[in-house]
PDB file of C-alpha atoms and ligand atoms in Angstrom:
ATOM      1  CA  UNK A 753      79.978  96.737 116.677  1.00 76.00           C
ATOM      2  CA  UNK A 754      82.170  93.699 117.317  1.00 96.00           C
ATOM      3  CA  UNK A 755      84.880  92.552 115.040  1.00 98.00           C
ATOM      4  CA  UNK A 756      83.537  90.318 111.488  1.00 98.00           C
ATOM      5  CA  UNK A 757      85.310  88.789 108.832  1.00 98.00           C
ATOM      6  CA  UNK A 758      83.934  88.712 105.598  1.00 98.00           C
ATOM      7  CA  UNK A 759      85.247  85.825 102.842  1.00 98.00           C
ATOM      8  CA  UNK A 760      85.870  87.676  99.358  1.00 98.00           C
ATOM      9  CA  UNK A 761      86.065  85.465  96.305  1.00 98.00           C
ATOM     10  CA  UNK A 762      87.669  87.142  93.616  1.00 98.00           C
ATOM     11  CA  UNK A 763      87.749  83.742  91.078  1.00 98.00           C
ATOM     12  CA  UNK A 764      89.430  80.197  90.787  1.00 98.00           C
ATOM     13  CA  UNK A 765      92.652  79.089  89.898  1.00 98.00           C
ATOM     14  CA  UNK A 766      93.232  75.624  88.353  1.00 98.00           C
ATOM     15  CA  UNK A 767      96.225  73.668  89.422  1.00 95.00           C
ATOM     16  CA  UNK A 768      97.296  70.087  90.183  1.00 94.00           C
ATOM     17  CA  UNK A 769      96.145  69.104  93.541  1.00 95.00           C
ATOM     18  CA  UNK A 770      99.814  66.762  94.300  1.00 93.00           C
ATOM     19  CA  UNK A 771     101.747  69.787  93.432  1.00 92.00           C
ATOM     20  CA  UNK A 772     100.045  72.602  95.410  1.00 94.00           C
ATOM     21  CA  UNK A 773      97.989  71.274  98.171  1.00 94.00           C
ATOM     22  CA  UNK A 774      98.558  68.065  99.148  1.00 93.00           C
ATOM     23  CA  UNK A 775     102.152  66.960  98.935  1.00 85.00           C
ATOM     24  CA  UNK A 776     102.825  63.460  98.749  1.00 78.00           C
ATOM     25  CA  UNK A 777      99.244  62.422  97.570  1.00 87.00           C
ATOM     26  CA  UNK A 778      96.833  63.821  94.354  1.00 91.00           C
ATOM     27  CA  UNK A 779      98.945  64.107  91.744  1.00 93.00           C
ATOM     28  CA  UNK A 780      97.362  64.483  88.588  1.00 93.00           C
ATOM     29  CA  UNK A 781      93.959  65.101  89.753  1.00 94.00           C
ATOM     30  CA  UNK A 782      93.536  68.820  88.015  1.00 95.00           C
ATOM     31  CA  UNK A 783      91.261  70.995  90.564  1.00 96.00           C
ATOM     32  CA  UNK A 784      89.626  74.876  90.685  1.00 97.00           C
ATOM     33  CA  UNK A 785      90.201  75.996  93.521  1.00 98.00           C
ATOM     34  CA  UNK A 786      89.026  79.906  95.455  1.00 98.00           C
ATOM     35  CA  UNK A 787      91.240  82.751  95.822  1.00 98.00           C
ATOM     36  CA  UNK A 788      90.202  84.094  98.883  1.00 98.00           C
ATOM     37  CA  UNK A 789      90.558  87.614 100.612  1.00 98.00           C
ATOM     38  CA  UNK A 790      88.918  88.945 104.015  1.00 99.00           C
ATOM     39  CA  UNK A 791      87.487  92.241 104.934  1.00 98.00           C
ATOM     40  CA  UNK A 792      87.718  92.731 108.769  1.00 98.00           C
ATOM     41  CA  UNK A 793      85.816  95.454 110.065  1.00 98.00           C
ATOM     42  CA  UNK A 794      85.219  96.736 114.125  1.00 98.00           C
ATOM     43  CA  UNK A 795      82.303  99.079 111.964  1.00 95.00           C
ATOM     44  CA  UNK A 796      85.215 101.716 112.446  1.00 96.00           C
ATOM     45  CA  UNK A 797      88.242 100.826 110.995  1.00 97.00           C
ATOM     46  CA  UNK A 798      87.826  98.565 107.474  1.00 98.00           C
ATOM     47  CA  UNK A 799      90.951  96.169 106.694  1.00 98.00           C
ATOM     48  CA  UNK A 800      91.436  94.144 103.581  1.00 98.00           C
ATOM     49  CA  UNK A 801      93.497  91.277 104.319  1.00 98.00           C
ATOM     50  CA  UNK A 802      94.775  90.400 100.658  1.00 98.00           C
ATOM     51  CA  UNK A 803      93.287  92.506  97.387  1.00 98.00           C
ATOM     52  CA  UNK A 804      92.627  89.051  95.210  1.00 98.00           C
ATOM     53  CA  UNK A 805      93.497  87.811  91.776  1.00 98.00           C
ATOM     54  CA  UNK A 806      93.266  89.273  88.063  1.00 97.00           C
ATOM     55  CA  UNK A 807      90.840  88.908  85.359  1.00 97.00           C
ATOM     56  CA  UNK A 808      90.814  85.869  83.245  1.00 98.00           C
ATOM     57  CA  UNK A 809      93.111  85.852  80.655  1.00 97.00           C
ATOM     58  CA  UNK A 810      95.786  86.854  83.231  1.00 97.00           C
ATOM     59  CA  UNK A 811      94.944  84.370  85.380  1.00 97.00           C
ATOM     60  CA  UNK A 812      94.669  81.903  82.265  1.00 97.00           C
ATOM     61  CA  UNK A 813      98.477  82.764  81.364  1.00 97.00           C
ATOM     62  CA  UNK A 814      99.559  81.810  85.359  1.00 96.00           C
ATOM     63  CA  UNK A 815      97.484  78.648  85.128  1.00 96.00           C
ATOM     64  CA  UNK A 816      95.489  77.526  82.116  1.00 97.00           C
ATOM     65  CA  UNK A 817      91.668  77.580  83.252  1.00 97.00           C
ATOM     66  CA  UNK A 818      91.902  79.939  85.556  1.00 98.00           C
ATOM     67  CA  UNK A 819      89.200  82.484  85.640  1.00 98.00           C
ATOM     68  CA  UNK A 820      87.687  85.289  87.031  1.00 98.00           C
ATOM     69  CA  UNK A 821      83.862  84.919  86.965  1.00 98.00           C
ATOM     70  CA  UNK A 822      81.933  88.149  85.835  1.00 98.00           C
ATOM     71  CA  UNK A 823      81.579  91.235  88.930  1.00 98.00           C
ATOM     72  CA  UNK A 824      84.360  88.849  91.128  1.00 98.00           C
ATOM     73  CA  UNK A 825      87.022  91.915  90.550  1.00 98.00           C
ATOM     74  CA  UNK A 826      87.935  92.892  94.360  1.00 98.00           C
ATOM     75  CA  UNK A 827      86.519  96.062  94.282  1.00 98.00           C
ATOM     76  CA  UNK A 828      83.201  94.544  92.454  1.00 98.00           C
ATOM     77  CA  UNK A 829      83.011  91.889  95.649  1.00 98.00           C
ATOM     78  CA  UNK A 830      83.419  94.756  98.154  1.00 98.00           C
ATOM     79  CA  UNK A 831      80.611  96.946  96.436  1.00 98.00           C
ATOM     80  CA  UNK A 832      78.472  93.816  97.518  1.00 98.00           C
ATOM     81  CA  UNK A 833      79.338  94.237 100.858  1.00 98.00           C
ATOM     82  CA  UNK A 834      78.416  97.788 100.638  1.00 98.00           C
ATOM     83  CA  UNK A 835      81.754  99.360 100.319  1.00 98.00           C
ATOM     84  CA  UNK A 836      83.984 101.775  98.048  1.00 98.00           C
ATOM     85  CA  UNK A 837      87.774 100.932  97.674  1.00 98.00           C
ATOM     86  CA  UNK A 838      88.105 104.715  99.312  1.00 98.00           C
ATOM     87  CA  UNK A 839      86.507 103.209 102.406  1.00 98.00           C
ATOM     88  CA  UNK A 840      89.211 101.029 102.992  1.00 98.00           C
ATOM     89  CA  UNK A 841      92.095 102.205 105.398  1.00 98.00           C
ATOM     90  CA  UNK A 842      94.742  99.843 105.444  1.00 98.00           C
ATOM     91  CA  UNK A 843      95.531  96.378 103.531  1.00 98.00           C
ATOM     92  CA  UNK A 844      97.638  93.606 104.967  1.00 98.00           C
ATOM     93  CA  UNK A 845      99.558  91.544 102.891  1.00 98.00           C
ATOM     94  CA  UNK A 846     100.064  88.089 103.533  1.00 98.00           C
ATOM     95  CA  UNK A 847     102.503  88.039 100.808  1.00 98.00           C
ATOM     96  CA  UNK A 848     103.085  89.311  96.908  1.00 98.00           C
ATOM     97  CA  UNK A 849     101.987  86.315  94.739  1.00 98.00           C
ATOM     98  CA  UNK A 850      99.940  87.465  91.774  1.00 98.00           C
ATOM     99  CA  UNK A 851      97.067  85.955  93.138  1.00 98.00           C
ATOM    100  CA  UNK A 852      97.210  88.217  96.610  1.00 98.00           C
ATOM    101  CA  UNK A 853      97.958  92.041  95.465  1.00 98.00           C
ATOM    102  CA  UNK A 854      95.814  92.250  92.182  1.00 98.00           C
ATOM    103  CA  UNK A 855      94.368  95.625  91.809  1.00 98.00           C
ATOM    104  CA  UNK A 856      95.727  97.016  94.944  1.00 98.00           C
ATOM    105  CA  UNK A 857      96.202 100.572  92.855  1.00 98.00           C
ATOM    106  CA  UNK A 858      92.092 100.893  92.944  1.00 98.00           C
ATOM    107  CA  UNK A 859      92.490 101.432  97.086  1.00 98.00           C
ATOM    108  CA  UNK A 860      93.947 105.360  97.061  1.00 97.00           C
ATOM    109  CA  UNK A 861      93.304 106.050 100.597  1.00 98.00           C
ATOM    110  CA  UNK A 862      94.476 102.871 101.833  1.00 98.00           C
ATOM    111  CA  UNK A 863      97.975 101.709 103.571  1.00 98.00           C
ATOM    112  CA  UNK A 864      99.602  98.671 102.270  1.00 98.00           C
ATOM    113  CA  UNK A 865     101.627  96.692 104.759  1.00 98.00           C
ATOM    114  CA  UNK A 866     103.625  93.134 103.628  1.00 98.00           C
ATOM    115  CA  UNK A 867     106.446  91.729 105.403  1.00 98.00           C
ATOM    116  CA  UNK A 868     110.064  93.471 104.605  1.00 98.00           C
ATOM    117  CA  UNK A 869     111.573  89.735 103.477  1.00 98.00           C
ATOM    118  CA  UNK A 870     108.365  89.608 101.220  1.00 98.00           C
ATOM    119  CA  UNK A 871     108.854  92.697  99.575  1.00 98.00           C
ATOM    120  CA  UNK A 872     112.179  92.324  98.882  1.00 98.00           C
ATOM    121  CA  UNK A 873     112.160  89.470  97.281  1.00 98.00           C
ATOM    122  CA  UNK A 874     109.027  90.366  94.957  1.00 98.00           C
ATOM    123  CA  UNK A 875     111.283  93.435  93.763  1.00 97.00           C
ATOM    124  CA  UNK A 876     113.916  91.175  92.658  1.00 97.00           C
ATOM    125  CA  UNK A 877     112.566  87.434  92.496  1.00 97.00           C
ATOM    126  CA  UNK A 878     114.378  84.275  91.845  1.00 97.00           C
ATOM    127  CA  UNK A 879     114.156  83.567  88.325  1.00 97.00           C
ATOM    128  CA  UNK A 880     112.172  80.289  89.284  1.00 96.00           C
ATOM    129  CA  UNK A 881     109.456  82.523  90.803  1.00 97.00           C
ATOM    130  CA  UNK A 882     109.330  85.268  88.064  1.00 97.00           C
ATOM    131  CA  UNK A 883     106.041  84.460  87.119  1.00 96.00           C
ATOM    132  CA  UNK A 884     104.288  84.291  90.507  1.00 97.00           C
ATOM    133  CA  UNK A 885     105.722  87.706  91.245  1.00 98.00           C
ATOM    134  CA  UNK A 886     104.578  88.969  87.543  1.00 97.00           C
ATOM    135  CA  UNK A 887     108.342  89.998  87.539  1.00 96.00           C
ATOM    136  CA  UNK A 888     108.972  93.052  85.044  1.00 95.00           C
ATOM    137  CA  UNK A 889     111.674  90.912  83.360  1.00 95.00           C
ATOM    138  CA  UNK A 890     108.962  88.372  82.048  1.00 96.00           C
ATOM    139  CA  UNK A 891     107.755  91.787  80.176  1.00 94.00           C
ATOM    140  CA  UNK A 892     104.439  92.472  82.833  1.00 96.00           C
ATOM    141  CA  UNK A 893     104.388  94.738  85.100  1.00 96.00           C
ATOM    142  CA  UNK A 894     104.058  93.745  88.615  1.00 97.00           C
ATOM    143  CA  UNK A 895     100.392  94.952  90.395  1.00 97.00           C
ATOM    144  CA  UNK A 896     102.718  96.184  93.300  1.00 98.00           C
ATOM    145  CA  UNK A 897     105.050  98.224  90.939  1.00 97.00           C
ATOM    146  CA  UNK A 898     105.951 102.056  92.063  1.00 96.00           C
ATOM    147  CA  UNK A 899     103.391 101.648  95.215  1.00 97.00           C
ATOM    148  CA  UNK A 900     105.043 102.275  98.875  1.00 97.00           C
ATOM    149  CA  UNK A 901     104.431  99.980 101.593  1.00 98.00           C
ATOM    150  CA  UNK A 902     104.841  99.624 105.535  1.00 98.00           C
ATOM    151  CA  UNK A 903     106.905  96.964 106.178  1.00 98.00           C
ATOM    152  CA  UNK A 904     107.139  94.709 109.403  1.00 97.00           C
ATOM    153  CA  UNK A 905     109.492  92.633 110.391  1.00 96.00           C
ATOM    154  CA  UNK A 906     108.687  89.904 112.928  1.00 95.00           C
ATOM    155  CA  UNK A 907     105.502  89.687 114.770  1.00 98.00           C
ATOM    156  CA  UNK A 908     103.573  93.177 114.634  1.00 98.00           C
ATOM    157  CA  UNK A 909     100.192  94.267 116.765  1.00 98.00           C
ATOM    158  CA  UNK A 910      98.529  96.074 114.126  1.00 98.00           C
ATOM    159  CA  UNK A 911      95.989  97.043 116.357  1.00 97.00           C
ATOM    160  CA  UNK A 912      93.627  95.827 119.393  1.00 96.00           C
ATOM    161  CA  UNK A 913      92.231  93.177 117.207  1.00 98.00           C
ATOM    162  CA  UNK A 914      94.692  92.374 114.439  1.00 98.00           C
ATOM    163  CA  UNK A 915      98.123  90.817 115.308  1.00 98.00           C
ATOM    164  CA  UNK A 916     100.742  90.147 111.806  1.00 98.00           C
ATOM    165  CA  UNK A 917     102.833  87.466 112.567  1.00 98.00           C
ATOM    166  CA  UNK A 918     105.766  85.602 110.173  1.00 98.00           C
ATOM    167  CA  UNK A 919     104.540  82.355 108.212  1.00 98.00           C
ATOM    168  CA  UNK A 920     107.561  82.111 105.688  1.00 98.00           C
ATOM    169  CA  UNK A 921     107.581  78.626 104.422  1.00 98.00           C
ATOM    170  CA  UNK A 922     105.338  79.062 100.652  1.00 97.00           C
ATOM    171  CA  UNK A 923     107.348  82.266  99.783  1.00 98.00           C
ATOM    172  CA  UNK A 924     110.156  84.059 101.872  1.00 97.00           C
ATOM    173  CA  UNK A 925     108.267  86.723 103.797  1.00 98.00           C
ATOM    174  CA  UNK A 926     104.691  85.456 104.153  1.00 98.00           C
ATOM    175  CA  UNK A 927     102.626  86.473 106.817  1.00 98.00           C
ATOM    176  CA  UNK A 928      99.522  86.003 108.522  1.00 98.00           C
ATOM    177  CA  UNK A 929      96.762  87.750 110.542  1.00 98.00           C
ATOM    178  CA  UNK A 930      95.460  86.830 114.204  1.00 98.00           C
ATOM    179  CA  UNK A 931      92.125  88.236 114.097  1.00 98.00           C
ATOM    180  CA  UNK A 932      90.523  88.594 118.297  1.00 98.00           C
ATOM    181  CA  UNK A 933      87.051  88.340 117.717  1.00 98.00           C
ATOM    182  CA  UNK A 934      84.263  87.708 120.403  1.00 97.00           C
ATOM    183  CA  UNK A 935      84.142  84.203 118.669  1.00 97.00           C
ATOM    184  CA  UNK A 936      87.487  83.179 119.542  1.00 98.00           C
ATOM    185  CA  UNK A 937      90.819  83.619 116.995  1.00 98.00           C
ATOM    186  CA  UNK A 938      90.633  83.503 113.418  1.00 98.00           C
ATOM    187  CA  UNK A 939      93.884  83.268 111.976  1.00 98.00           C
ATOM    188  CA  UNK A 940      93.838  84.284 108.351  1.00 98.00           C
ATOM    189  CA  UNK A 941      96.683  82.041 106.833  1.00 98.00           C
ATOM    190  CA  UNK A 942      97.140  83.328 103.433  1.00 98.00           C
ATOM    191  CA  UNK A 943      98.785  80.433 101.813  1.00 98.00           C
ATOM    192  CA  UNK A 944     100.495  79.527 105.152  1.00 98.00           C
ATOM    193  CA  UNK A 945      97.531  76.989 105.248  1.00 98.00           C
ATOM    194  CA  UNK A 946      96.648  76.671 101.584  1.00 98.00           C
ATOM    195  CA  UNK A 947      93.446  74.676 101.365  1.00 98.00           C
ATOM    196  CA  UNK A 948      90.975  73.145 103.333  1.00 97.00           C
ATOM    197  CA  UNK A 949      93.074  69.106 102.795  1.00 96.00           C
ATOM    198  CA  UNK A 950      95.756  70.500 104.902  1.00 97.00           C
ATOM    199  CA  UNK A 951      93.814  70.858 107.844  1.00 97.00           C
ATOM    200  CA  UNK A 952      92.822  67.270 107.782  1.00 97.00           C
ATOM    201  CA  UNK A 953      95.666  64.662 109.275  1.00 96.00           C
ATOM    202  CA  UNK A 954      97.859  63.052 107.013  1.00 94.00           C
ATOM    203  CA  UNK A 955      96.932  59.799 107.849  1.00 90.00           C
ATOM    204  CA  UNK A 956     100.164  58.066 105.772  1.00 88.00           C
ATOM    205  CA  UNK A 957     102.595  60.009 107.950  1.00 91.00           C
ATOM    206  CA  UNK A 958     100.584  60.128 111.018  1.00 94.00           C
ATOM    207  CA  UNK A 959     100.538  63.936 111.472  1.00 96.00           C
ATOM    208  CA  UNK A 960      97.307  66.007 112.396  1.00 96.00           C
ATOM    209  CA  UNK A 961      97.584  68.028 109.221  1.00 97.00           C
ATOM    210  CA  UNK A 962      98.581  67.506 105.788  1.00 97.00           C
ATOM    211  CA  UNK A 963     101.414  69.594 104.591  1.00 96.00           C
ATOM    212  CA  UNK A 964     101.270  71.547 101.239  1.00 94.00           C
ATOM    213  CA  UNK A 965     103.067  70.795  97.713  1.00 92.00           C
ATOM    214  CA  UNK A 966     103.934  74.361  97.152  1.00 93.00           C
ATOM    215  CA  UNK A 967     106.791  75.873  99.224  1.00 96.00           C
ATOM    216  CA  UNK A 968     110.484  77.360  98.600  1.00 97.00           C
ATOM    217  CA  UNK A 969     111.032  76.129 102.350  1.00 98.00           C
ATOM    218  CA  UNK A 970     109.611  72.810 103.183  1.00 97.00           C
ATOM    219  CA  UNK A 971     111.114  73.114 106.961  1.00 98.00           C
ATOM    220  CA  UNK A 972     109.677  76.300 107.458  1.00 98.00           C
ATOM    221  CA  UNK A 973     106.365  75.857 105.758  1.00 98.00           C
ATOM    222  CA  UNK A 974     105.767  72.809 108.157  1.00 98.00           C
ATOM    223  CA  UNK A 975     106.825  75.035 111.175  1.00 98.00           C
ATOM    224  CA  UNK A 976     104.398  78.126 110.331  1.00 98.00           C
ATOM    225  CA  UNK A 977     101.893  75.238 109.631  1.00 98.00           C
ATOM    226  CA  UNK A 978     102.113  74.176 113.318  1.00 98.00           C
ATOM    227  CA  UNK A 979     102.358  77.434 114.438  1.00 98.00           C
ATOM    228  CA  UNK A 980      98.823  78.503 112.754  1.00 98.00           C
ATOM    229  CA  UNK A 981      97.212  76.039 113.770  1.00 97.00           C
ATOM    230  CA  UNK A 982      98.237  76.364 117.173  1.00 98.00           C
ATOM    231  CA  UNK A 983      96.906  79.508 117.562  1.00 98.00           C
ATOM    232  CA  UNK A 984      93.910  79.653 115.969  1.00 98.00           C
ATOM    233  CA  UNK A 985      90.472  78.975 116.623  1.00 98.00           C
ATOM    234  CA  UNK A 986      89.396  78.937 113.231  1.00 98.00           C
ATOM    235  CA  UNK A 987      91.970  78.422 110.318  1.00 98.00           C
ATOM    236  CA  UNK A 988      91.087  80.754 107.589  1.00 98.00           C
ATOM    237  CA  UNK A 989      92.803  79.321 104.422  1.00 98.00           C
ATOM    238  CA  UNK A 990      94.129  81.083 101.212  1.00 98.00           C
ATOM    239  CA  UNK A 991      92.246  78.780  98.386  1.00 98.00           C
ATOM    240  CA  UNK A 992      89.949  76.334 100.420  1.00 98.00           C
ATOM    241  CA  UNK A 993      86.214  76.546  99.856  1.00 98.00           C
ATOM    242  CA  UNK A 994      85.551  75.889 103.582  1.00 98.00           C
ATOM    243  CA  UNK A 995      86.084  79.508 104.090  1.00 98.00           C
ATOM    244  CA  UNK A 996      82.549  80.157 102.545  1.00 98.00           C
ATOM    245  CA  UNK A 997      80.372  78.067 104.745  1.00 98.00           C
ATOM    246  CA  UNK A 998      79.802  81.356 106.627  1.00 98.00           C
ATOM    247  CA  UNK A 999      78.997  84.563 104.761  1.00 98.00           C
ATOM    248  CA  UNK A1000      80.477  86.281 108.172  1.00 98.00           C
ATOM    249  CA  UNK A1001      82.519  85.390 110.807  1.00 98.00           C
ATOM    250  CA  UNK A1002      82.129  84.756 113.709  1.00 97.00           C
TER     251      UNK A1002
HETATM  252 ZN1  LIG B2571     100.900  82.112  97.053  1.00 67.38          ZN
END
């Protein structure tokens, strides 16, 4: 079998449009957007890129009206797709936000790999980013807690199919996937690319994509921007709905 990508919605998070995706335009206008995750499969070897978001009323203390619809729980979407969390082999982090690594205990066979820069600063987040990082000092206990990862540092061929490469830019170590398919390269951008506005130009500052509200590195998040969409085929974003106009890819 050839390589596929499958979109996973695991629910919708509500936030202000200004402030996350679109920086410099939209603020105010309150939207629901996906969280999405991939499963990447060469019918051998099954990879979750990204485990998803919690259930409601966690999500709903991140970002009032946030939800998780009924059956979207990660390992619920996969049983769709015809397969057990023990199926899975390895999961690849694009980076630690609460909204990425939910439920990632349910996978006991599988690997976990996440950048070392992204790890280490989930262990011991800024106090400004406590909350994204369900930080043990807000009195939660982070999804990611007591669980041992790979770590990679810098570009990384995972395999003959999946190349890990450094976005940092939204958070300190975020990465993203190159996925070779027969269809050309899907990059999987994780929040790198956060929504399907930012891959339209930015017409008020004459660029060929819009750049994001939500960073802790605007310099950096406009570089792995570039550098995404330079080598992709397809963009694969982290909360755009674009991702589902295919049930499989490519
Ligand atoms: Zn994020």
């Amino acid at each position: 079998m050839s390589v596929k990508i499958y979109p996973i919605n695991t629910g919708f998070i509500r936030l202000d449009k200004g402030q996350y995706i679109t920086s410099g335009a939209g603020y105010g206008q309150e939207v629901d957007v996906p969280t999405n995750s991939f499963l990447v499969t060469d019918g051998n070897e099954k990879i979750l890129v990204d485990t998803g978001m919690t259930e409601t009323p966690r999500a709903d203390w991140h970002h009032p009206g946030s939800y998780q619809p009924e059956g979207s729980r990660i390992d619920q979407k996969l049983a769709e797709l015809r397969v057990a969390p023990g199926e899975i082999d390895t999961i690849i982090f694009t980076h630690l936000h609460w909204d990425h690594c939910a439920n990632m205990k349910l996978f006991k066979n599988a690997t976990f790999w996440v950048h070392r820069r992204e790890l280490d600063f989930a262990l011991d987040p800024h106090v400004l980013y406590y909350k994204s990082y369900e930080s043990e000092n807000l009195d939660v206990e982070p999804p990611f807690k007591g669980v041992t990862f790979k770590t990679v540092d810098g570009e990384y061929q995972y395999n003959d199919f999946v190349t890990l490469f450094p976005t940092p830019g939204h958070c300190p170590g975020h990465q993203s996937a190159a996925i070779e398919t027969e269809g050309g390269v899907y990059v999987i951008a994780g929040d790198a690319v956060f929504a399907d506005p930012n891959l339209e130009p930015d017409e008020h500052r004459g660029l060929s994509f819009t750049p994001m509200g939500r960073y802790v590195n605007v310099f950096e998040m406009f570089e792995s921007m570039e550098k995404i969409i330079d080598k992709a085929d397809v963009v694969l974003t982290g909360h755009g709905q674009g991702v589902y106009d295919q049930k499989v890819y490519p």
